[in-house]
mmCIF file of C-alpha atoms and ligand atoms in Angstrom:
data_model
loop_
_atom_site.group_PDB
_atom_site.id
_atom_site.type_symbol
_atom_site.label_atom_id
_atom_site.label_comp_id
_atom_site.label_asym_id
_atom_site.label_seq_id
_atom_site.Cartn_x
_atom_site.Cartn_y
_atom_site.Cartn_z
ATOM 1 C CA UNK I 127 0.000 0.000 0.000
ATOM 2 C CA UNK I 128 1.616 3.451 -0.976
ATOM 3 C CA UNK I 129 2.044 6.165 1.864
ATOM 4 C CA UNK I 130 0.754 9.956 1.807
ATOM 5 C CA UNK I 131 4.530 10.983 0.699
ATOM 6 C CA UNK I 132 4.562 8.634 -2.361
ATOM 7 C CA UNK I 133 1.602 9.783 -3.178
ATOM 8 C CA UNK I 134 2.103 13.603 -2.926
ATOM 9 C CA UNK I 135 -0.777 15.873 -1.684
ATOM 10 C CA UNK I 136 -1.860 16.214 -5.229
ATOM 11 C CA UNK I 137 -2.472 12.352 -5.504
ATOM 12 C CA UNK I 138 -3.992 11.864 -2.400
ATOM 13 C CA UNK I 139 -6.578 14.715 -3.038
ATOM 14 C CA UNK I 140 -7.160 12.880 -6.300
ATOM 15 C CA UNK I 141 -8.172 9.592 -4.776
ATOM 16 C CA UNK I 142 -10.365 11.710 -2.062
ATOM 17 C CA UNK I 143 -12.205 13.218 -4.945
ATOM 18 C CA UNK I 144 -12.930 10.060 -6.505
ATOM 19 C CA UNK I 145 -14.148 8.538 -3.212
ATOM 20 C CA UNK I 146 -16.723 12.181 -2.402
ATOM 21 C CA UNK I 147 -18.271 12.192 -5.371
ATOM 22 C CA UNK I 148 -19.756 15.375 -6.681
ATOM 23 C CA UNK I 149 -22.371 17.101 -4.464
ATOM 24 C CA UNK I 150 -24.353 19.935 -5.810
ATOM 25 C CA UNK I 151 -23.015 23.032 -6.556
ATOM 26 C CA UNK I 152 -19.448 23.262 -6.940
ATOM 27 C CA UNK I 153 -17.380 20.716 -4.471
ATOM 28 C CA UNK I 154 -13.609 20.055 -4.574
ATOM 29 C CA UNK I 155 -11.239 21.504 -7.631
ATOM 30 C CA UNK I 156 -11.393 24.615 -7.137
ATOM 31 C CA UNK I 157 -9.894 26.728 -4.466
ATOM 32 C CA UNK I 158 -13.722 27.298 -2.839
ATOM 33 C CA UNK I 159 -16.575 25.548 -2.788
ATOM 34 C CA UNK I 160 -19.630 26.987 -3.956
ATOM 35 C CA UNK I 161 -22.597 25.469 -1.618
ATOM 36 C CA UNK I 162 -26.505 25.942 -2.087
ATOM 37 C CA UNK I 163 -28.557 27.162 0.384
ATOM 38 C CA UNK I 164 -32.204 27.865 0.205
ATOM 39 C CA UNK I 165 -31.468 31.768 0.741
ATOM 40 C CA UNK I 166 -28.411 31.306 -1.669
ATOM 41 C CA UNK I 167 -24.540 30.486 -2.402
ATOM 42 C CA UNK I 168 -22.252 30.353 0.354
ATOM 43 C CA UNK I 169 -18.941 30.073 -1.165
ATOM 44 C CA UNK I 170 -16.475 28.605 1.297
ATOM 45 C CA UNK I 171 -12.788 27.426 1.812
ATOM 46 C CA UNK I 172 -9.965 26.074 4.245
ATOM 47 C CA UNK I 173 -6.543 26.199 4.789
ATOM 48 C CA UNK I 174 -4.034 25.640 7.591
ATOM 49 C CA UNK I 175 -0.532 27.060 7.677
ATOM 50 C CA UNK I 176 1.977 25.351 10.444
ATOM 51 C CA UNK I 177 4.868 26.549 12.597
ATOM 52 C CA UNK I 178 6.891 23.655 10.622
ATOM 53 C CA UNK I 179 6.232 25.186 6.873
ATOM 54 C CA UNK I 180 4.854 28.227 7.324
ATOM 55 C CA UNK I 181 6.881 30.412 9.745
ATOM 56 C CA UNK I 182 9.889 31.658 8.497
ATOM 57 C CA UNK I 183 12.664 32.949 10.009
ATOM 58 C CA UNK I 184 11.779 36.418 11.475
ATOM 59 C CA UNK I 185 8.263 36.579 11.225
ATOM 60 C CA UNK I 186 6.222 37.393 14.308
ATOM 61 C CA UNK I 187 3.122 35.620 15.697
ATOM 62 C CA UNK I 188 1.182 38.170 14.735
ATOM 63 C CA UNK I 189 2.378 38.421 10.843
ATOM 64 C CA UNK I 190 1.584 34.175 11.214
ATOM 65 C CA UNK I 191 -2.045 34.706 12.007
ATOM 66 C CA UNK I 192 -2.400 37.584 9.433
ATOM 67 C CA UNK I 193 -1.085 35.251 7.045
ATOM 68 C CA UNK I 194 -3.286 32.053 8.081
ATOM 69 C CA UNK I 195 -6.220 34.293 7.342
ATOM 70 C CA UNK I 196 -5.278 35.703 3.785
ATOM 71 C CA UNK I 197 -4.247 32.198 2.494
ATOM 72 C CA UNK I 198 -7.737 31.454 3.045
ATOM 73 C CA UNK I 199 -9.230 34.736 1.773
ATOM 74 C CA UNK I 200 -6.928 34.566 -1.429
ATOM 75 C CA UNK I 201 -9.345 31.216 -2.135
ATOM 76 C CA UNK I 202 -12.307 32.903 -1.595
ATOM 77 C CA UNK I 203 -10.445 36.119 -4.096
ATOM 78 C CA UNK I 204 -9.866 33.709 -6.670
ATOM 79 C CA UNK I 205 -13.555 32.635 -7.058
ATOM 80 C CA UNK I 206 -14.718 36.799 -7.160
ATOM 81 C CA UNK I 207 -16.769 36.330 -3.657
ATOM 82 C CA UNK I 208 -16.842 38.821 -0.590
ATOM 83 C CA UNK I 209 -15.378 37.727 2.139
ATOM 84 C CA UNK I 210 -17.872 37.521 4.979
ATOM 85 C CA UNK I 211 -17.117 35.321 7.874
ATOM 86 C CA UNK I 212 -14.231 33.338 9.358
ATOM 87 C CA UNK I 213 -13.564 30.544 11.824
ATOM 88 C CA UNK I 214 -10.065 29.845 13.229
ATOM 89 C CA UNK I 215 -8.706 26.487 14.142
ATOM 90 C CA UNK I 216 -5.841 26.546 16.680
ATOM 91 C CA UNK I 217 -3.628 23.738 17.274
ATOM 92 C CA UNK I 218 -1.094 25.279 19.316
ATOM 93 C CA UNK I 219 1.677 23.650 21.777
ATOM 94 C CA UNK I 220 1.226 23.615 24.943
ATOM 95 C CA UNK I 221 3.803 25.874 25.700
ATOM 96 C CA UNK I 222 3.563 28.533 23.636
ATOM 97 C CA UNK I 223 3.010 31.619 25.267
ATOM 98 C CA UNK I 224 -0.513 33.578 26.110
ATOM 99 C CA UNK I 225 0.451 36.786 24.415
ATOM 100 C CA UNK I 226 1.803 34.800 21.405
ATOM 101 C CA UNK I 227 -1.558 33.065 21.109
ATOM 102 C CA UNK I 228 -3.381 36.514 20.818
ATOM 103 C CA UNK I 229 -0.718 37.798 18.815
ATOM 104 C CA UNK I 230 -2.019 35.074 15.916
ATOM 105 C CA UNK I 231 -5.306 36.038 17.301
ATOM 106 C CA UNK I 232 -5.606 39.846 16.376
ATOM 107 C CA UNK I 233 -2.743 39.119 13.063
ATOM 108 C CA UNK I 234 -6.120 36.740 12.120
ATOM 109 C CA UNK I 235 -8.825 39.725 13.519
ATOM 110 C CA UNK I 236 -6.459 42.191 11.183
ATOM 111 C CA UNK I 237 -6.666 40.490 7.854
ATOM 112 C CA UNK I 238 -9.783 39.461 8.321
ATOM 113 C CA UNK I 239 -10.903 43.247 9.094
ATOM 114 C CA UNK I 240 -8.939 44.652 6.075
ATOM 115 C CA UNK I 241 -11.183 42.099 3.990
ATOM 116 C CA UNK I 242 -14.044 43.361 5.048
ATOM 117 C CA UNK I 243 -14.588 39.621 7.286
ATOM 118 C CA UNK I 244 -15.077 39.284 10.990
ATOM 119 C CA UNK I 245 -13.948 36.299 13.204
ATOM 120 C CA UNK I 246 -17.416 34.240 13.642
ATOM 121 C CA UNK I 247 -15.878 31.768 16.015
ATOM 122 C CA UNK I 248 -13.405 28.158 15.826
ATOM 123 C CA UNK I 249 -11.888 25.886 18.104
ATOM 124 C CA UNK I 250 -8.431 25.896 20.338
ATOM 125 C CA UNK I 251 -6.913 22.779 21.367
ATOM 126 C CA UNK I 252 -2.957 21.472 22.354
ATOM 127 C CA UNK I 253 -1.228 20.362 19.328
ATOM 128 C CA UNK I 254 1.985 20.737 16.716
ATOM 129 C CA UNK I 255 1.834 24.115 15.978
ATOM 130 C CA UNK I 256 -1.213 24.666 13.409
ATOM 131 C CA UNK I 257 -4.039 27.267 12.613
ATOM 132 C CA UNK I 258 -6.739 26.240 10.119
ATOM 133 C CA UNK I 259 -9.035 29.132 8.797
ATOM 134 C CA UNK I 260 -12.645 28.462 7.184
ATOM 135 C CA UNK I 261 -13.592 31.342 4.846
ATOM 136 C CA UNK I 262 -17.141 31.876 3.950
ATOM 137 C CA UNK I 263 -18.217 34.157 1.143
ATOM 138 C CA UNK I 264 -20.784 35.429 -1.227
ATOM 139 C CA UNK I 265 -20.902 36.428 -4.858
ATOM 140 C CA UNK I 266 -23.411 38.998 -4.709
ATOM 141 C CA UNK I 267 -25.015 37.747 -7.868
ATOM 142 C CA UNK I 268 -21.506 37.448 -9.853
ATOM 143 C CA UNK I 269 -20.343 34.268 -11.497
ATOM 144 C CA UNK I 270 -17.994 32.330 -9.410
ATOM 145 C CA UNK I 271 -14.716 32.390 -11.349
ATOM 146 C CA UNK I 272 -13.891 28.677 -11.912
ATOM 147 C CA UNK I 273 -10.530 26.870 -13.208
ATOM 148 C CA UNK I 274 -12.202 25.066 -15.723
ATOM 149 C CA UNK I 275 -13.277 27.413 -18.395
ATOM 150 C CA UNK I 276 -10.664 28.739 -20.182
ATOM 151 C CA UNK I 277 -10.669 28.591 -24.025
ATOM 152 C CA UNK I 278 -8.015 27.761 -26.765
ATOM 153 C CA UNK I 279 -7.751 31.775 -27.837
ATOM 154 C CA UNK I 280 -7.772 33.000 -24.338
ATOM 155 C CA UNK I 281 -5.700 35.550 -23.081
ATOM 156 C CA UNK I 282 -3.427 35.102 -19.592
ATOM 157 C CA UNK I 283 -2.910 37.490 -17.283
ATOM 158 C CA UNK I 284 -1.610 38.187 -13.292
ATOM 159 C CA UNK I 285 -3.115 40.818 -10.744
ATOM 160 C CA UNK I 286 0.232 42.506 -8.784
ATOM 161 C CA UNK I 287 3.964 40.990 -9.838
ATOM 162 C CA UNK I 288 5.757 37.676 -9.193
ATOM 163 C CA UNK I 289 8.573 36.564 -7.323
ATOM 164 C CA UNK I 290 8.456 38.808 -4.193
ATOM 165 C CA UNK I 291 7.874 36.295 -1.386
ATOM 166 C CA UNK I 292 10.224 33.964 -2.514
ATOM 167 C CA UNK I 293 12.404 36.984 -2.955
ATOM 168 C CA UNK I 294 12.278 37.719 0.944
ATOM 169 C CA UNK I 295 12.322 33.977 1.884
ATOM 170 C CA UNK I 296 15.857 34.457 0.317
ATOM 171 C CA UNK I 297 16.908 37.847 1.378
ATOM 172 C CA UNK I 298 16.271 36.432 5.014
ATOM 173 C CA UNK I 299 18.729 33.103 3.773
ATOM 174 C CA UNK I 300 21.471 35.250 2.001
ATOM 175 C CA UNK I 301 21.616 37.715 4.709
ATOM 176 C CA UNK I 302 20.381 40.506 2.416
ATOM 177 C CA UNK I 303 17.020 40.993 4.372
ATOM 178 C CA UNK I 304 17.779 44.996 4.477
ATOM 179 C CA UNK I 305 17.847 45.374 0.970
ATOM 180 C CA UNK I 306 14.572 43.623 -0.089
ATOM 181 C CA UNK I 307 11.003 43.730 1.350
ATOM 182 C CA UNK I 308 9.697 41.487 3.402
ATOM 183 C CA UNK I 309 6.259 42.421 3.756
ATOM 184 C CA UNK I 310 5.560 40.102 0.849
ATOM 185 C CA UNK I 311 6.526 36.961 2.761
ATOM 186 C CA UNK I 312 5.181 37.835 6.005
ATOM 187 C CA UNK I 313 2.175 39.844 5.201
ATOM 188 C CA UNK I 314 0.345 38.736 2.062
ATOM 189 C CA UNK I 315 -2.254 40.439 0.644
ATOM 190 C CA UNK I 316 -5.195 38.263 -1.185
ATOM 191 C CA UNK I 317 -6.540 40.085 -4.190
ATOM 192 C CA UNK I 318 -10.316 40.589 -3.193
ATOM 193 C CA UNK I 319 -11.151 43.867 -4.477
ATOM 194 C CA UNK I 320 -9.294 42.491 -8.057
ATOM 195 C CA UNK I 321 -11.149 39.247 -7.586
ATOM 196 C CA UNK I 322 -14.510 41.055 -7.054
ATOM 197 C CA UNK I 323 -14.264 43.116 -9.940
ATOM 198 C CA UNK I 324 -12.779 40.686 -12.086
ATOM 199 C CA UNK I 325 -15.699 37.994 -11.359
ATOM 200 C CA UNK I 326 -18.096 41.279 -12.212
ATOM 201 C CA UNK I 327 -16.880 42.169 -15.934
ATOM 202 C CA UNK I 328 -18.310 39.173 -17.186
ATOM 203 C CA UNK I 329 -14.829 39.168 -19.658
ATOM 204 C CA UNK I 330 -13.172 36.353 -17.262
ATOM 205 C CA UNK I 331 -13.174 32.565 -18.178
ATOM 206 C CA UNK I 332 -10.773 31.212 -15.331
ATOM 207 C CA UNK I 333 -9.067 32.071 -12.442
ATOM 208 C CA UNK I 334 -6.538 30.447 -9.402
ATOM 209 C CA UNK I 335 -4.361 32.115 -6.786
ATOM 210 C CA UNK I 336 -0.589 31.687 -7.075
ATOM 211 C CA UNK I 337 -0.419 30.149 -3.647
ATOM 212 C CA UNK I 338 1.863 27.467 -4.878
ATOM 213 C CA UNK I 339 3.474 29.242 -7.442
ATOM 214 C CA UNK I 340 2.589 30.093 -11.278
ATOM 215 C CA UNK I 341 3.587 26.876 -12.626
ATOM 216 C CA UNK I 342 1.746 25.074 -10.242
ATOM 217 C CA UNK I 343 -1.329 27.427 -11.001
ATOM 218 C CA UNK I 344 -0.982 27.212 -14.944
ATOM 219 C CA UNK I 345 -0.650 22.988 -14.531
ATOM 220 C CA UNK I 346 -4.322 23.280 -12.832
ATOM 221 C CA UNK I 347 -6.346 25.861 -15.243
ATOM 222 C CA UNK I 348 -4.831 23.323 -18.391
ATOM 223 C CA UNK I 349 -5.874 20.382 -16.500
ATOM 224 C CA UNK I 350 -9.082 21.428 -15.254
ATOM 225 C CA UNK I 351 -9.919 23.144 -18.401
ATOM 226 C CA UNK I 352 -8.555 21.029 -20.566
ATOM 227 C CA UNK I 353 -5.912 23.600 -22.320
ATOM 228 C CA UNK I 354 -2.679 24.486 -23.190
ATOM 229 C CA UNK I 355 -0.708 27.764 -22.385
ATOM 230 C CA UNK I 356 1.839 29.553 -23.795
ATOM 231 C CA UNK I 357 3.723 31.760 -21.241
ATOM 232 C CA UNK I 358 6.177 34.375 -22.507
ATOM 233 C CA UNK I 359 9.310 34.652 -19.368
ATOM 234 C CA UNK I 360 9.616 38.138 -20.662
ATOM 235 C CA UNK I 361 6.187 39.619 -20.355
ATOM 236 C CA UNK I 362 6.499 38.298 -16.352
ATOM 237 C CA UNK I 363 6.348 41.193 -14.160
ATOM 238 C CA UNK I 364 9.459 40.785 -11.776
ATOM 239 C CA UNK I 365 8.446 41.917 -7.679
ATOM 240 C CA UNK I 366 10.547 43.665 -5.610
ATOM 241 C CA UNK I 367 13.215 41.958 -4.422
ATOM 242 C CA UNK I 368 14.045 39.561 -7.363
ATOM 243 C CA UNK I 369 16.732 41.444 -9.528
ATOM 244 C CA UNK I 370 18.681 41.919 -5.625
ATOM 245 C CA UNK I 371 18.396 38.354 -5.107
ATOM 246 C CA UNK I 372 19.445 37.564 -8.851
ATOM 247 C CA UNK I 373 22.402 39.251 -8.579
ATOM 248 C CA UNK I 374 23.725 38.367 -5.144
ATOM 249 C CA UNK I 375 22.844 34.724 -4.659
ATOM 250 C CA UNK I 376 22.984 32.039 -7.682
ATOM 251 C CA UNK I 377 19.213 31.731 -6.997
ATOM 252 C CA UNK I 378 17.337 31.844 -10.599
ATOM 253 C CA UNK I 379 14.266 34.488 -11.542
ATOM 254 C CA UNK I 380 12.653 31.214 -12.657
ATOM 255 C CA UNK I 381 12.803 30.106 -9.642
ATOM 256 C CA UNK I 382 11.074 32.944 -7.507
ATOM 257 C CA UNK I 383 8.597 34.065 -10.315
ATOM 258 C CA UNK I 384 7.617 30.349 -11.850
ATOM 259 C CA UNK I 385 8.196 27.647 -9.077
ATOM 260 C CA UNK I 386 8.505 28.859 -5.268
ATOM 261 C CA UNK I 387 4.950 30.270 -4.364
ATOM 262 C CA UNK I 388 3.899 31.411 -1.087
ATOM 263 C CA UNK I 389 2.658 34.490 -3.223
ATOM 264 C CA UNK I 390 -1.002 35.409 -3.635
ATOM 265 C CA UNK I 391 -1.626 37.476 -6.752
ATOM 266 C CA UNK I 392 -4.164 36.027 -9.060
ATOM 267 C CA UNK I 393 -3.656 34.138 -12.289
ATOM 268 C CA UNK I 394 -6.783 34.570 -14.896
ATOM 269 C CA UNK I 395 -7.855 33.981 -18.471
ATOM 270 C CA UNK I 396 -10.284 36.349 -20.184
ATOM 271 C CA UNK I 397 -12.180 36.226 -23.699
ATOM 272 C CA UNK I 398 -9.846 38.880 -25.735
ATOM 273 C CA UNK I 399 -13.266 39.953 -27.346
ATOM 274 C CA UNK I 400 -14.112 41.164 -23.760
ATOM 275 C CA UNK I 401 -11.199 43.165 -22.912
ATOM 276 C CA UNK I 402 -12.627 46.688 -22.307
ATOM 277 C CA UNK I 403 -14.723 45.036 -19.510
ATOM 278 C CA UNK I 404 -12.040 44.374 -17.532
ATOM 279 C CA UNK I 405 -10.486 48.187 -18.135
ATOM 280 C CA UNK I 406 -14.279 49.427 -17.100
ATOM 281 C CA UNK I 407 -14.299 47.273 -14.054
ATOM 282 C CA UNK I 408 -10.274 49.247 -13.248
ATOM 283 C CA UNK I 409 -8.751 45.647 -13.111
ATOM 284 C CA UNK I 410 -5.398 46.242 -13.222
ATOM 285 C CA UNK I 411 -3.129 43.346 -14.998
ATOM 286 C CA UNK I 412 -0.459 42.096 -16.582
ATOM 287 C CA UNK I 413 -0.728 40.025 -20.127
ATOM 288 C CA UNK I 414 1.749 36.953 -19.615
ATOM 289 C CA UNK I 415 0.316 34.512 -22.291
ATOM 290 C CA UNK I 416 -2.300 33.097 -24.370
ATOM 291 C CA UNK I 417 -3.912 29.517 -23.999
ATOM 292 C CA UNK I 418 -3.433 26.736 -26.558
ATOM 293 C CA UNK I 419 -5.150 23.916 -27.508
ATOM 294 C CA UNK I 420 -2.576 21.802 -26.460
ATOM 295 C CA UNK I 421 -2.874 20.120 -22.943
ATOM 296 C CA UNK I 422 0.299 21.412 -20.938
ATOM 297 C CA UNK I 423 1.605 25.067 -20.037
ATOM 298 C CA UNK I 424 4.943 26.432 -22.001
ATOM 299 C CA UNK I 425 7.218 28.856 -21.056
ATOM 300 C CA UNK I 426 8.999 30.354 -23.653
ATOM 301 C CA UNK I 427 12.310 32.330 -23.049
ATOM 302 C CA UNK I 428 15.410 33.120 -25.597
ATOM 303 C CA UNK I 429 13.376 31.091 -28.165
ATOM 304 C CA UNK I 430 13.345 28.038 -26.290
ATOM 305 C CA UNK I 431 9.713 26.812 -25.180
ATOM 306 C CA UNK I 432 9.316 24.162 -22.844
ATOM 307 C CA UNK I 433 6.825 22.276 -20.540
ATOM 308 C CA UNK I 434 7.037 24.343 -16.942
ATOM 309 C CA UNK I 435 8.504 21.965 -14.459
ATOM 310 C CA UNK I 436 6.247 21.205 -11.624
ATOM 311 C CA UNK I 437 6.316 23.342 -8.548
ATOM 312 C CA UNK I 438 8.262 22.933 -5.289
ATOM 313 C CA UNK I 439 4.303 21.799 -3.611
HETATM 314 N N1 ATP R 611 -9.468 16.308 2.474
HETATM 315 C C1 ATP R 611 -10.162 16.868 1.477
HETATM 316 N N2 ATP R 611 -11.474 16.609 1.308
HETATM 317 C C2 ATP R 611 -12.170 17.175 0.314
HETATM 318 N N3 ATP R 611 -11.654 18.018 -0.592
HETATM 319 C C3 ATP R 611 -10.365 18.322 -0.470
HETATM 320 C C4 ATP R 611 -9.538 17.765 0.553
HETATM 321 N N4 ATP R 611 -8.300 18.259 0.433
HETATM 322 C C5 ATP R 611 -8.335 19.094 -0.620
HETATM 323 N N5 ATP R 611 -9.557 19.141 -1.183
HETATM 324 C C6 ATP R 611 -10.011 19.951 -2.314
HETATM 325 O O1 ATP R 611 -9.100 19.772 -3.382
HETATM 326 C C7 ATP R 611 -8.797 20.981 -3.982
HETATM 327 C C8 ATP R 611 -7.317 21.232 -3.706
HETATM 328 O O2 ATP R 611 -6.834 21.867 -4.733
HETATM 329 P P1 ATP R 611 -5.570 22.826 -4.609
HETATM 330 O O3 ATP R 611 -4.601 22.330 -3.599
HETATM 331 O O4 ATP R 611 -5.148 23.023 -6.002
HETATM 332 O O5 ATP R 611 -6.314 24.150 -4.093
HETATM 333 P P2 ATP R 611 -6.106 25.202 -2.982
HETATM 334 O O6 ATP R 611 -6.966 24.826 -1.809
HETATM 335 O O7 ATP R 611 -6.393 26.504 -3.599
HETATM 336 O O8 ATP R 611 -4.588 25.081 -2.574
HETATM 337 P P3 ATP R 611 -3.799 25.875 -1.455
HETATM 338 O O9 ATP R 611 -3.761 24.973 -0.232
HETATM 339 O O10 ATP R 611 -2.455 26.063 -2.039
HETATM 340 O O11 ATP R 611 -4.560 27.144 -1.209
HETATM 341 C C9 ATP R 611 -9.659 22.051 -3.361
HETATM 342 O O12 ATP R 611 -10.819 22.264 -4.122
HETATM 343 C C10 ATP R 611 -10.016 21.438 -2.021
HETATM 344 O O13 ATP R 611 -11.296 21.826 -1.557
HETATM 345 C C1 TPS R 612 10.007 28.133 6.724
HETATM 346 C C2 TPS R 612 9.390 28.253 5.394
HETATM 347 N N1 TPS R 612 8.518 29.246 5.181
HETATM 348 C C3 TPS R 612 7.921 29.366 3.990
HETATM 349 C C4 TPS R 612 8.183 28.476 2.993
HETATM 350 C C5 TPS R 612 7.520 28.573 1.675
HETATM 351 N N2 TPS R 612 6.325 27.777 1.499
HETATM 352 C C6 TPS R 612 5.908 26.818 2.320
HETATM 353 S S1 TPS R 612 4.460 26.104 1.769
HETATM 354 C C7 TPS R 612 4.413 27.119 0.431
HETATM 355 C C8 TPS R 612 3.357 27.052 -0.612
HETATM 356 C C9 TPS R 612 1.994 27.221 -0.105
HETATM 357 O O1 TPS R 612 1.668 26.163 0.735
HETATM 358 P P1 TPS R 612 0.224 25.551 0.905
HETATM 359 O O2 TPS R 612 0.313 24.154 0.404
HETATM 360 O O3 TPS R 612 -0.036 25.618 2.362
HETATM 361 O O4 TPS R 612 -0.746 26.391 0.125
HETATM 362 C C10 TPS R 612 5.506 27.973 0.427
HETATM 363 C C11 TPS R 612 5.791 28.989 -0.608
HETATM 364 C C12 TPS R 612 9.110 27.445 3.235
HETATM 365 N N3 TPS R 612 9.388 26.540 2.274
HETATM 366 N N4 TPS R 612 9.688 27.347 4.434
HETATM 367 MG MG1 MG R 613 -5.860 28.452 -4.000
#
């Protein structure tokens, strides 16, 4: 019998999948859930960050419970829904100290706040070092932005820039943390306002956060959509942080822009025919690529173009 780690999270999630079933609505596949109620939608999402993957070197408790709540409210960003209510899962050691617990406490309270969220309640318990958040959201009448739509002809684009977590992750390693931000890294900001308006121009066929990177992202909107993309390396708008690191550490712009993650812009496709929607809604974007009818994402760079790697997660 293979083991979790053989497996990989990806393959295990698979196999879960198979075993749920599809409920009504829209279940697993896409980062929320879109569940029917008799008054309407309730689109809804969780994630857990841990003291083991998730904390850095540097970052305060309260920077880890901002970020356990915008991981979470990126998911609900990338479907277009307002964020509405959260619940927070502690699984803390039974050590840690009282302040530090409502240090993750009000970092969580914060994020949620600047979402436009409150903290509706969650559970507290002795354990590894873990906080789980539950996101609940509505579309207001929009479309919930799914990964699955996006057509051969498509156009590819990303909210923000690339690169600049993974940029302070290295700073931090390299001892070069004075010359780069690290806000990035230990204070993300989820794309709600961008994911709102995006899901209300109508113009946008798919759409992911970049939680585990943009190659990771592209592999999911070709396999759930069944597409292709071409990505131009060139057209990639580098963060801050990422030409310091480049030229101080042997540590590759693929790298932080494609493959590391931890970042929480969003990656879309939108019918070209539909552009001026997006302009009318004041999305603002970057155009990376286009999508293919083949069934893999390319990056192209110095007129090479080949399959992206997988990502690091
Ligand atoms: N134990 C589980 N039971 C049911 N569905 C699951 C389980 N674990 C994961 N899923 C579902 O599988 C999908 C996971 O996809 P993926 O990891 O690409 O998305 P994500 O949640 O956006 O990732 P991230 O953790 O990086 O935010 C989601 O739709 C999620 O709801
Ligand atoms: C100490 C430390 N801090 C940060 C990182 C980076 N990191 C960890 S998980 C992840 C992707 C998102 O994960 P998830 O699967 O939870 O969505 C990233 C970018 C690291 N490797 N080590
Ligand atoms: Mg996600």
């Amino acid at each position: 019998m293979v083991s979790f780690s053989e497996l990989g999270e990806r393959g295990i999630v698979k196999g879960i999948r198979n075993l749920l079933g599809s409920p009504k609505g829209i279940g697993a596949g896409d980062d929320s859930a879109v569940i029917p109620f008799p008054i309407g939608d309730v689109v809804a999402c969780v994630d857990s960050v841990t003291f083991e993957r998730h904390f850095p070197k540097g970052m305060t408790y309260e920077d880890f419970g901002w970020t356990a709540a915008a991981v979470s409210i990126s998911d609900l960003a990338a479907m277009g829904a307002s964020p509405v209510g959260l619940l927070a899962a502690l699984m803390l050691p039974p050590d840690l100290k009282e302040i530090d617990i409502y240090n993750i406490m009000k970092g969580m309270n914060n994020c949620a706040h600047m979402a436009g969220a409150f903290i509706y309640g969650g559970d507290t318990k002795f354990g590894q070092g873990a906080v789980s958040c539950t996101a609940l959201g509505t579309m207001n009448g929009r479309k919930p932005m799914l990964r699955s739509e996006a057509m051969p002809g498509d156009i590819i684009a990303v909210t923000g820039s690339l690169g600049s977590a993974a940029a302070g992750f290295y700073a931090i390693e390299n001892g070069l943390q004075d010359k780069v931000s690290l806000n990035p890294l230990m204070s993300p900001m989820p794309r709600v306002e961008e994911g709102i308006a995006m899901s209300g121009s109508g113009a946008v066929t798919s759409c992911i956060d970049l939680s585990d990177g943009l190659a990771e992202a592209a592999r999911s909107i070709c396999s759930a959509s069944h597409v292709g993309m071409d990505i131009f390396m060139d057209f990639l708008p580098a963060g801050e942080g990422v030409d310091i690191i480049t030229s101080n550490t042997n540590i590759t712009r693929e790298e932080m822009m494609l493959y590391w993650g931890g970042e929480y812009e969003l990656l879309f496709t939108f019918d070209k025919e539909k552009r001026d929607a997006l302009y009318d809604h004041d999305v603002e974007f970057t155009i990376i690529g286009k999508v293919t009818n083949e069934n893999a994402p390319y990056i192209n760079y110095e007129n090479k173009r080949t399959v992206m790697k997988n990502g690091r997660y």
